[in-house]
Amino acid sequence: MSKVLDTFLRENLKELREQGLYNEIDPVEGPNGPIIKIKGNDLINLSSNNYLGLATDEDLKKLAIAATEKYGVGAGAVRTINGTLDIHVKLEEKLAEFKGTEAAIFYQSGLNCNMAAISAVMNKKDAILSDELNHASIIDGCRLSGAKVIRINHQDMDDLRAKAKATMESGLYEKVMYITDGVFSMDGNVANLPEIVKIAKEFNLITYVDDAHGSGVMGKGKGTVKHFGLEKEIDFQIGTLSKAIGVVGGYVAGTQELIDWLKVRSRPFLFSTALPAGDVAAIMGALDKIMESTELHDKVWENGNYLKAGLSKLGFNIGVSETPITPCIIGEEKLTQQFSKRLAEEGVYAKSIVFPTVAKGKGRVRNMPTAAHTKEMLDNALEIYAKVGKELGVIS
């Protein structure tokens, strides 16, 4: 290794560890369910994004196995050569039905969606208004586009209106887009889409909602845009297939013309092999379950509300969450890391989240009860939270 690289890595890793910002990765020894095994220990899992418990669903496993037997383990090519299987087309039709749009396109990940869609439509002649707490993949997609990025104070509609007005009246840009998460993953609060649509109409903004943490959870499972009944008003609906859906991948849903454009101008679609058929079959099965019944949706909300009430009663700061996502905001990074470690030692896996995922001094453990958790599991977790919280002086 070069001496320059060695010095850079050694010094910066040392600094991260000293500041409590180095993230230790714990391999899970088995399925990512409500109880996970790490280093031989069974832990109540409150860190998963497997919101509806579908990642371990037996029906979806069977669908994945059957499709793998039929199509093989890989698509064999990029979509534009001969890597588009008939099951891929069926998935995109189902995604459009799920999101209430004319058409949809899927990608290899939610991150790829934002890298693909933003840069395929926006360029250096344009401007993007972006909520300051938007996901990192949105930030990267904006940078890749070359457009002027203007930060909007989090959920501040007055700031959005003022900056939209100034941007449009400047005459400097051909197009202006506003981008927001539907549900903000670290705080669990919901974008004010009705007001956003009103401002967008006033200033002719393109609207773009990344609903990675809303699909499957909001709108009886169909997402935040559906929750507000705005399917015809939002230009881009973005989502992941790896959280509530439980598999892997991401999608963009919108008009047929938008999807046609993305199929000829979005680089991850053009230059990366499509998802394997086994994954696609499992995704379609998950979508069927969500569209046919609200049972899993209702259960994740029930469990989320139960855990929130319990943690709040104990005296933890759970922030402003409006969804089952339940942060316990600790603050100082080293204390947050220590808190998470002690929880794991007592039997709860709730991963610490610190800078740069959240602002400095806003360290937290992010709890995500799923539809697969039982009340007994959540009660046990609350007992452990009480013990560790008092031990470390987080609660009295």
Coordinates of C-alpha atoms in Angstrom, one line a residue:
M1 CA 0.0 0.0 0.0
S2 CA 1.2 3.5 -0.7
K3 CA 2.4 5.5 2.3
V4 CA 0.0 8.3 1.6
L5 CA -3.0 6.0 1.5
D6 CA -1.8 4.1 4.6
T7 CA -1.4 7.3 6.6
F8 CA -4.8 8.7 5.5
L9 CA -6.6 5.5 6.4
R10 CA -4.9 4.9 9.7
E11 CA -5.3 8.5 11.0
N12 CA -8.9 8.9 9.9
L13 CA -10.0 5.5 11.2
K14 CA -8.4 6.3 14.6
E15 CA -10.2 9.6 14.7
L16 CA -13.6 8.1 13.9
R17 CA -13.1 5.5 16.7
E18 CA -12.1 8.1 19.2
Q19 CA -15.2 10.2 18.4
G20 CA -17.6 7.3 18.6
L21 CA -18.3 7.5 14.9
Y22 CA -16.9 4.2 13.7
N23 CA -19.7 1.7 12.8
E24 CA -19.1 -1.9 13.8
I25 CA -20.9 -4.4 11.5
D26 CA -22.4 -7.4 13.2
P27 CA -23.0 -10.4 10.9
V28 CA -26.5 -12.0 11.5
E29 CA -26.3 -15.8 11.7
G30 CA -29.5 -16.7 10.0
P31 CA -32.7 -15.0 8.8
N32 CA -33.4 -11.3 9.6
G33 CA -36.6 -11.8 11.6
P34 CA -38.0 -10.4 14.9
I35 CA -35.3 -12.5 16.7
I36 CA -31.8 -12.6 15.3
K37 CA -28.7 -14.5 16.2
I38 CA -25.4 -12.6 16.5
K39 CA -22.3 -14.2 17.9
G40 CA -24.4 -17.1 19.0
N41 CA -26.8 -15.0 21.0
D42 CA -30.5 -14.6 20.3
L43 CA -31.5 -10.9 20.3
I44 CA -34.8 -9.1 20.0
N45 CA -34.3 -7.3 16.6
L46 CA -35.4 -3.7 16.5
S47 CA -33.0 -2.6 13.8
S48 CA -34.5 -4.2 10.7
N49 CA -36.2 -2.4 7.8
N50 CA -38.1 -5.6 7.2
Y51 CA -41.3 -3.7 8.2
L52 CA -43.9 -6.3 7.3
G53 CA -41.8 -9.4 8.0
L54 CA -41.8 -10.4 4.4
A55 CA -38.1 -11.0 4.1
T56 CA -38.6 -14.4 5.7
D57 CA -42.1 -15.2 4.4
E58 CA -42.5 -18.9 3.5
D59 CA -44.8 -18.2 0.6
L60 CA -42.3 -15.8 -1.0
K61 CA -39.4 -18.3 -0.5
K62 CA -41.4 -20.9 -2.5
L63 CA -42.1 -18.3 -5.3
A64 CA -38.4 -17.4 -5.4
I65 CA -37.3 -21.1 -5.7
A66 CA -39.8 -21.9 -8.4
A67 CA -38.8 -18.8 -10.5
T68 CA -35.1 -19.7 -10.1
E69 CA -35.8 -23.2 -11.3
K70 CA -37.6 -21.8 -14.4
Y71 CA -35.3 -18.9 -15.3
G72 CA -32.0 -19.5 -13.6
V73 CA -30.0 -17.5 -11.1
G74 CA -29.4 -14.5 -13.3
A75 CA -31.0 -12.5 -16.1
G76 CA -27.9 -12.9 -18.3
A77 CA -27.7 -9.4 -19.8
V78 CA -28.7 -5.8 -19.4
R79 CA -32.4 -4.9 -20.0
T80 CA -31.8 -3.4 -23.4
I81 CA -30.0 -6.3 -24.9
N82 CA -31.8 -9.5 -24.0
G83 CA -31.9 -9.3 -20.2
T84 CA -35.6 -8.3 -20.0
L85 CA -37.5 -11.5 -19.1
D86 CA -41.3 -11.7 -19.3
I87 CA -41.5 -11.8 -15.5
H88 CA -39.7 -8.3 -15.4
V89 CA -42.4 -6.8 -17.6
K90 CA -45.1 -8.3 -15.3
L91 CA -43.4 -6.8 -12.3
E92 CA -43.4 -3.3 -13.8
E93 CA -47.1 -3.7 -14.6
K94 CA -47.8 -4.7 -11.0
L95 CA -45.7 -1.9 -9.6
A96 CA -47.7 0.6 -11.6
E97 CA -50.9 -0.9 -10.3
F98 CA -49.5 -0.8 -6.8
K99 CA -48.6 2.9 -7.0
G100 CA -51.6 4.0 -9.1
T101 CA -49.6 5.3 -12.1
E102 CA -49.5 4.6 -15.8
A103 CA -46.2 2.8 -15.7
A104 CA -43.2 1.9 -13.6
I105 CA -39.6 0.8 -14.0
F106 CA -37.5 -1.2 -11.6
Y107 CA -33.8 -0.9 -10.7
Q108 CA -31.2 -2.9 -8.8
S109 CA -31.6 -0.8 -5.6
G110 CA -33.3 2.2 -4.2
L111 CA -30.0 4.1 -4.4
N112 CA -29.8 3.3 -8.1
C113 CA -33.3 4.8 -8.5
N114 CA -32.2 8.2 -7.3
M115 CA -28.9 8.1 -9.1
A116 CA -30.8 7.1 -12.3
A117 CA -34.0 9.2 -12.3
I118 CA -32.7 12.5 -11.1
S119 CA -29.7 12.6 -13.5
A120 CA -31.8 11.4 -16.4
V121 CA -34.1 14.4 -16.2
M122 CA -32.2 17.2 -14.5
N123 CA -28.9 18.8 -15.7
K124 CA -26.7 21.8 -15.2
K125 CA -29.3 24.2 -16.7
D126 CA -31.7 23.2 -14.0
A127 CA -32.2 23.7 -10.2
I128 CA -33.2 21.2 -7.5
L129 CA -34.9 22.2 -4.2
S130 CA -34.1 19.5 -1.7
D131 CA -35.2 19.0 1.9
E132 CA -32.1 19.2 4.1
L133 CA -32.8 15.8 5.7
N134 CA -33.2 13.9 2.4
H135 CA -31.6 10.5 2.1
A136 CA -27.9 10.3 1.0
S137 CA -28.9 8.6 -2.3
I138 CA -31.0 11.7 -3.2
I139 CA -28.0 14.0 -2.4
D140 CA -25.8 11.8 -4.6
G141 CA -28.3 11.8 -7.4
C142 CA -28.6 15.6 -7.3
R143 CA -24.8 15.9 -7.4
L144 CA -24.6 13.5 -10.4
S145 CA -27.2 15.5 -12.3
G146 CA -25.1 18.7 -12.3
A147 CA -28.1 20.8 -11.4
K148 CA -27.9 23.7 -8.9
V149 CA -29.0 22.2 -5.5
I150 CA -30.8 24.5 -3.1
R151 CA -31.3 23.2 0.4
I152 CA -34.7 23.7 2.0
N153 CA -35.1 23.8 5.7
H154 CA -36.6 20.6 6.9
Q155 CA -40.3 20.5 6.4
D156 CA -40.4 24.3 6.2
M157 CA -43.1 25.2 3.7
D158 CA -42.4 29.0 4.1
D159 CA -38.8 28.4 3.1
L160 CA -39.8 26.2 0.2
R161 CA -42.3 28.8 -1.1
A162 CA -39.7 31.6 -0.8
K163 CA -36.9 29.7 -2.5
A164 CA -39.2 28.3 -5.2
K165 CA -40.3 31.9 -6.0
A166 CA -36.8 33.2 -6.0
T167 CA -35.5 30.4 -8.1
M168 CA -38.3 30.7 -10.7
E169 CA -38.1 34.5 -10.9
S170 CA -34.3 34.4 -11.3
G171 CA -34.8 33.2 -14.9
L172 CA -31.6 31.2 -14.6
Y173 CA -33.0 27.7 -14.9
E174 CA -34.9 25.7 -17.5
K175 CA -36.6 23.3 -15.0
V176 CA -36.9 23.3 -11.2
M177 CA -37.6 20.2 -9.2
Y178 CA -38.6 19.7 -5.5
I179 CA -37.4 16.5 -3.9
T180 CA -38.5 15.1 -0.6
D181 CA -38.6 11.8 1.3
G182 CA -42.1 10.6 1.9
V183 CA -41.2 9.4 5.3
F184 CA -37.9 10.5 6.9
S185 CA -36.2 7.4 8.0
M186 CA -34.3 8.7 11.1
D187 CA -37.1 10.7 12.6
G188 CA -40.2 8.9 11.3
N189 CA -42.0 12.1 10.3
V190 CA -44.1 12.5 7.1
A191 CA -43.7 15.0 4.3
N192 CA -46.4 17.6 4.0
L193 CA -47.3 16.5 0.5
P194 CA -50.6 18.5 0.2
E195 CA -48.8 21.8 0.8
I196 CA -45.9 20.7 -1.4
V197 CA -48.3 20.0 -4.3
K198 CA -49.9 23.4 -3.8
I199 CA -46.5 25.2 -3.9
A200 CA -45.4 23.1 -6.9
K201 CA -48.5 24.1 -8.8
E202 CA -48.0 27.8 -8.0
F203 CA -44.4 27.8 -9.3
N204 CA -44.5 25.0 -11.9
L205 CA -42.1 22.7 -10.0
I206 CA -41.5 19.1 -10.9
T207 CA -42.4 16.9 -7.8
Y208 CA -40.3 14.0 -6.7
V209 CA -41.1 11.8 -3.6
D210 CA -38.8 9.1 -2.4
D211 CA -41.1 6.8 -0.5
A212 CA -38.6 4.1 0.5
H213 CA -39.9 4.1 4.1
G214 CA -43.6 4.8 3.3
S215 CA -44.4 2.1 0.8
G216 CA -46.0 -0.8 2.6
V217 CA -46.5 1.3 5.8
M218 CA -48.5 4.4 4.7
G219 CA -51.7 4.6 2.8
K220 CA -52.9 1.1 3.8
G221 CA -49.6 -0.2 2.4
K222 CA -49.6 1.8 -0.9
G223 CA -47.4 4.6 0.4
T224 CA -47.4 8.2 1.4
V225 CA -48.6 9.6 -1.9
K226 CA -51.6 7.3 -1.7
H227 CA -52.1 8.3 2.0
F228 CA -52.8 11.8 0.8
G229 CA -54.6 10.8 -2.4
L230 CA -52.1 12.6 -4.6
E231 CA -51.2 9.9 -7.1
K232 CA -52.1 12.1 -10.1
E233 CA -50.2 15.1 -8.7
I234 CA -46.7 13.7 -8.0
D235 CA -44.5 13.4 -11.0
F236 CA -42.0 10.9 -9.6
Q237 CA -42.8 8.2 -7.0
I238 CA -39.7 6.4 -5.9
G239 CA -39.6 3.3 -3.7
T240 CA -37.4 0.5 -2.5
L241 CA -38.2 -3.2 -2.8
S242 CA -35.9 -4.1 0.1
K243 CA -37.7 -2.7 3.1
A244 CA -41.5 -3.4 3.5
I245 CA -41.4 -5.5 0.3
G246 CA -38.7 -7.6 1.9
V247 CA -36.5 -8.5 -1.1
V248 CA -34.1 -6.2 -3.1
G249 CA -34.3 -3.4 -5.7
G250 CA -36.1 -0.2 -6.3
Y251 CA -38.6 1.4 -8.7
V252 CA -39.8 4.7 -10.2
A253 CA -43.5 5.1 -11.0
G254 CA -45.1 7.8 -13.1
T255 CA -46.5 8.5 -16.5
Q256 CA -45.8 6.3 -19.5
E257 CA -43.7 9.0 -21.1
L258 CA -41.5 9.4 -18.0
I259 CA -40.8 5.7 -17.8
D260 CA -40.1 5.5 -21.6
W261 CA -37.6 8.3 -21.1
L262 CA -35.9 6.5 -18.2
K263 CA -35.6 3.4 -20.2
V264 CA -33.5 5.2 -22.8
R265 CA -31.6 7.7 -20.6
S266 CA -31.1 6.3 -17.1
R267 CA -27.7 4.7 -16.9
P268 CA -28.3 2.0 -14.2
F269 CA -31.0 0.7 -16.5
L270 CA -28.9 0.8 -19.6
F271 CA -25.6 -0.5 -18.1
S272 CA -26.4 -3.0 -15.3
T273 CA -27.9 -6.5 -15.4
A274 CA -31.5 -6.9 -14.3
L275 CA -32.7 -8.5 -11.1
P276 CA -32.7 -12.3 -11.0
A277 CA -36.1 -13.9 -11.6
G278 CA -36.2 -15.4 -8.1
D279 CA -36.1 -12.0 -6.6
V280 CA -38.7 -10.7 -9.0
A281 CA -41.1 -13.5 -8.2
A282 CA -40.8 -12.9 -4.5
I283 CA -41.4 -9.1 -5.0
M284 CA -44.5 -9.8 -7.0
G285 CA -45.8 -12.1 -4.3
A286 CA -45.1 -9.5 -1.6
L287 CA -47.0 -6.9 -3.6
D288 CA -49.9 -9.2 -3.9
K289 CA -50.0 -9.7 -0.1
I290 CA -49.9 -6.0 0.5
M291 CA -52.6 -5.2 -2.1
E292 CA -54.9 -8.1 -1.0
S293 CA -55.0 -7.4 2.7
T294 CA -54.1 -4.7 5.3
E295 CA -53.3 -7.3 8.0
L296 CA -49.6 -6.8 7.9
H297 CA -49.9 -3.0 7.6
D298 CA -52.3 -2.9 10.6
K299 CA -50.0 -5.1 12.7
V300 CA -46.8 -3.0 12.1
W301 CA -48.8 0.1 13.2
E302 CA -50.2 -1.6 16.2
N303 CA -46.7 -2.7 17.3
G304 CA -45.2 0.7 16.5
N305 CA -47.7 2.5 18.6
Y306 CA -47.3 0.0 21.5
L307 CA -43.5 0.4 21.5
K308 CA -43.7 4.2 21.2
A309 CA -46.1 4.4 24.2
G310 CA -43.9 2.2 26.3
L311 CA -40.6 4.1 25.6
S312 CA -42.3 7.4 26.1
K313 CA -43.7 6.3 29.4
L314 CA -40.2 5.3 30.5
G315 CA -39.0 8.8 29.8
F316 CA -37.1 8.3 26.5
N317 CA -37.0 11.1 23.9
I318 CA -38.7 9.6 20.9
G319 CA -38.7 12.8 18.8
V320 CA -41.6 13.6 16.4
S321 CA -42.2 10.3 14.7
E322 CA -45.6 10.0 12.9
T323 CA -44.9 6.4 11.8
P324 CA -43.8 3.1 13.4
I325 CA -40.2 4.2 13.1
T326 CA -39.3 5.0 16.7
P327 CA -36.0 6.8 17.5
C328 CA -34.6 7.0 21.0
I329 CA -32.6 10.2 20.8
I330 CA -29.6 10.0 23.1
G331 CA -27.5 12.9 21.8
E332 CA -23.7 12.5 22.4
E333 CA -22.1 10.0 20.1
K334 CA -20.1 7.9 22.5
L335 CA -23.0 7.6 24.9
T336 CA -25.2 6.5 22.0
Q337 CA -22.7 3.8 21.0
Q338 CA -22.4 2.7 24.6
F339 CA -26.2 2.6 25.0
S340 CA -26.6 0.4 21.9
K341 CA -23.8 -1.9 23.0
R342 CA -25.4 -2.4 26.5
L343 CA -28.8 -3.1 24.9
A344 CA -27.2 -5.9 22.9
E345 CA -25.5 -7.3 25.9
E346 CA -28.9 -7.5 27.6
G347 CA -30.7 -9.0 24.6
V348 CA -32.0 -6.2 22.3
Y349 CA -30.4 -5.3 19.0
A350 CA -31.0 -1.6 18.3
K351 CA -28.2 -0.2 16.3
S352 CA -26.7 3.2 17.1
I353 CA -27.1 5.9 14.4
V354 CA -24.6 8.7 14.6
F355 CA -23.0 11.4 12.3
P356 CA -23.0 11.5 9.3
T357 CA -26.3 9.7 9.1
V358 CA -27.7 12.2 11.6
A359 CA -26.4 15.6 12.7
K360 CA -23.7 15.7 15.4
G361 CA -25.1 15.7 18.9
K362 CA -28.3 13.9 17.6
G363 CA -27.1 10.3 18.1
R364 CA -29.9 7.8 18.5
V365 CA -30.9 4.2 18.4
R366 CA -33.5 3.7 15.7
N367 CA -36.1 1.2 16.7
M368 CA -38.3 -0.5 14.1
P369 CA -40.9 -2.9 15.4
T370 CA -42.2 -5.1 12.6
A371 CA -45.4 -6.9 11.9
A372 CA -43.6 -10.1 13.0
H373 CA -42.9 -9.0 16.6
T374 CA -45.1 -10.2 19.4
K375 CA -46.3 -8.2 22.4
E376 CA -44.1 -10.4 24.6
M377 CA -41.0 -9.6 22.6
L378 CA -41.8 -5.8 22.8
D379 CA -42.5 -6.1 26.6
N380 CA -39.1 -7.8 27.0
A381 CA -37.4 -5.1 25.0
L382 CA -39.0 -2.4 27.1
E383 CA -37.8 -4.0 30.3
I384 CA -34.2 -4.0 28.9
Y385 CA -34.6 -0.4 27.8
A386 CA -35.6 0.6 31.3
K387 CA -32.6 -1.2 32.8
V388 CA -30.0 0.2 30.5
G389 CA -31.5 3.6 30.3
K390 CA -31.3 4.0 34.1
E391 CA -27.9 2.4 34.3
L392 CA -26.4 5.0 31.8
G393 CA -28.4 8.0 33.1
V394 CA -30.4 8.4 29.9
I395 CA -33.6 8.2 31.9
S396 CA -34.2 8.6 35.7

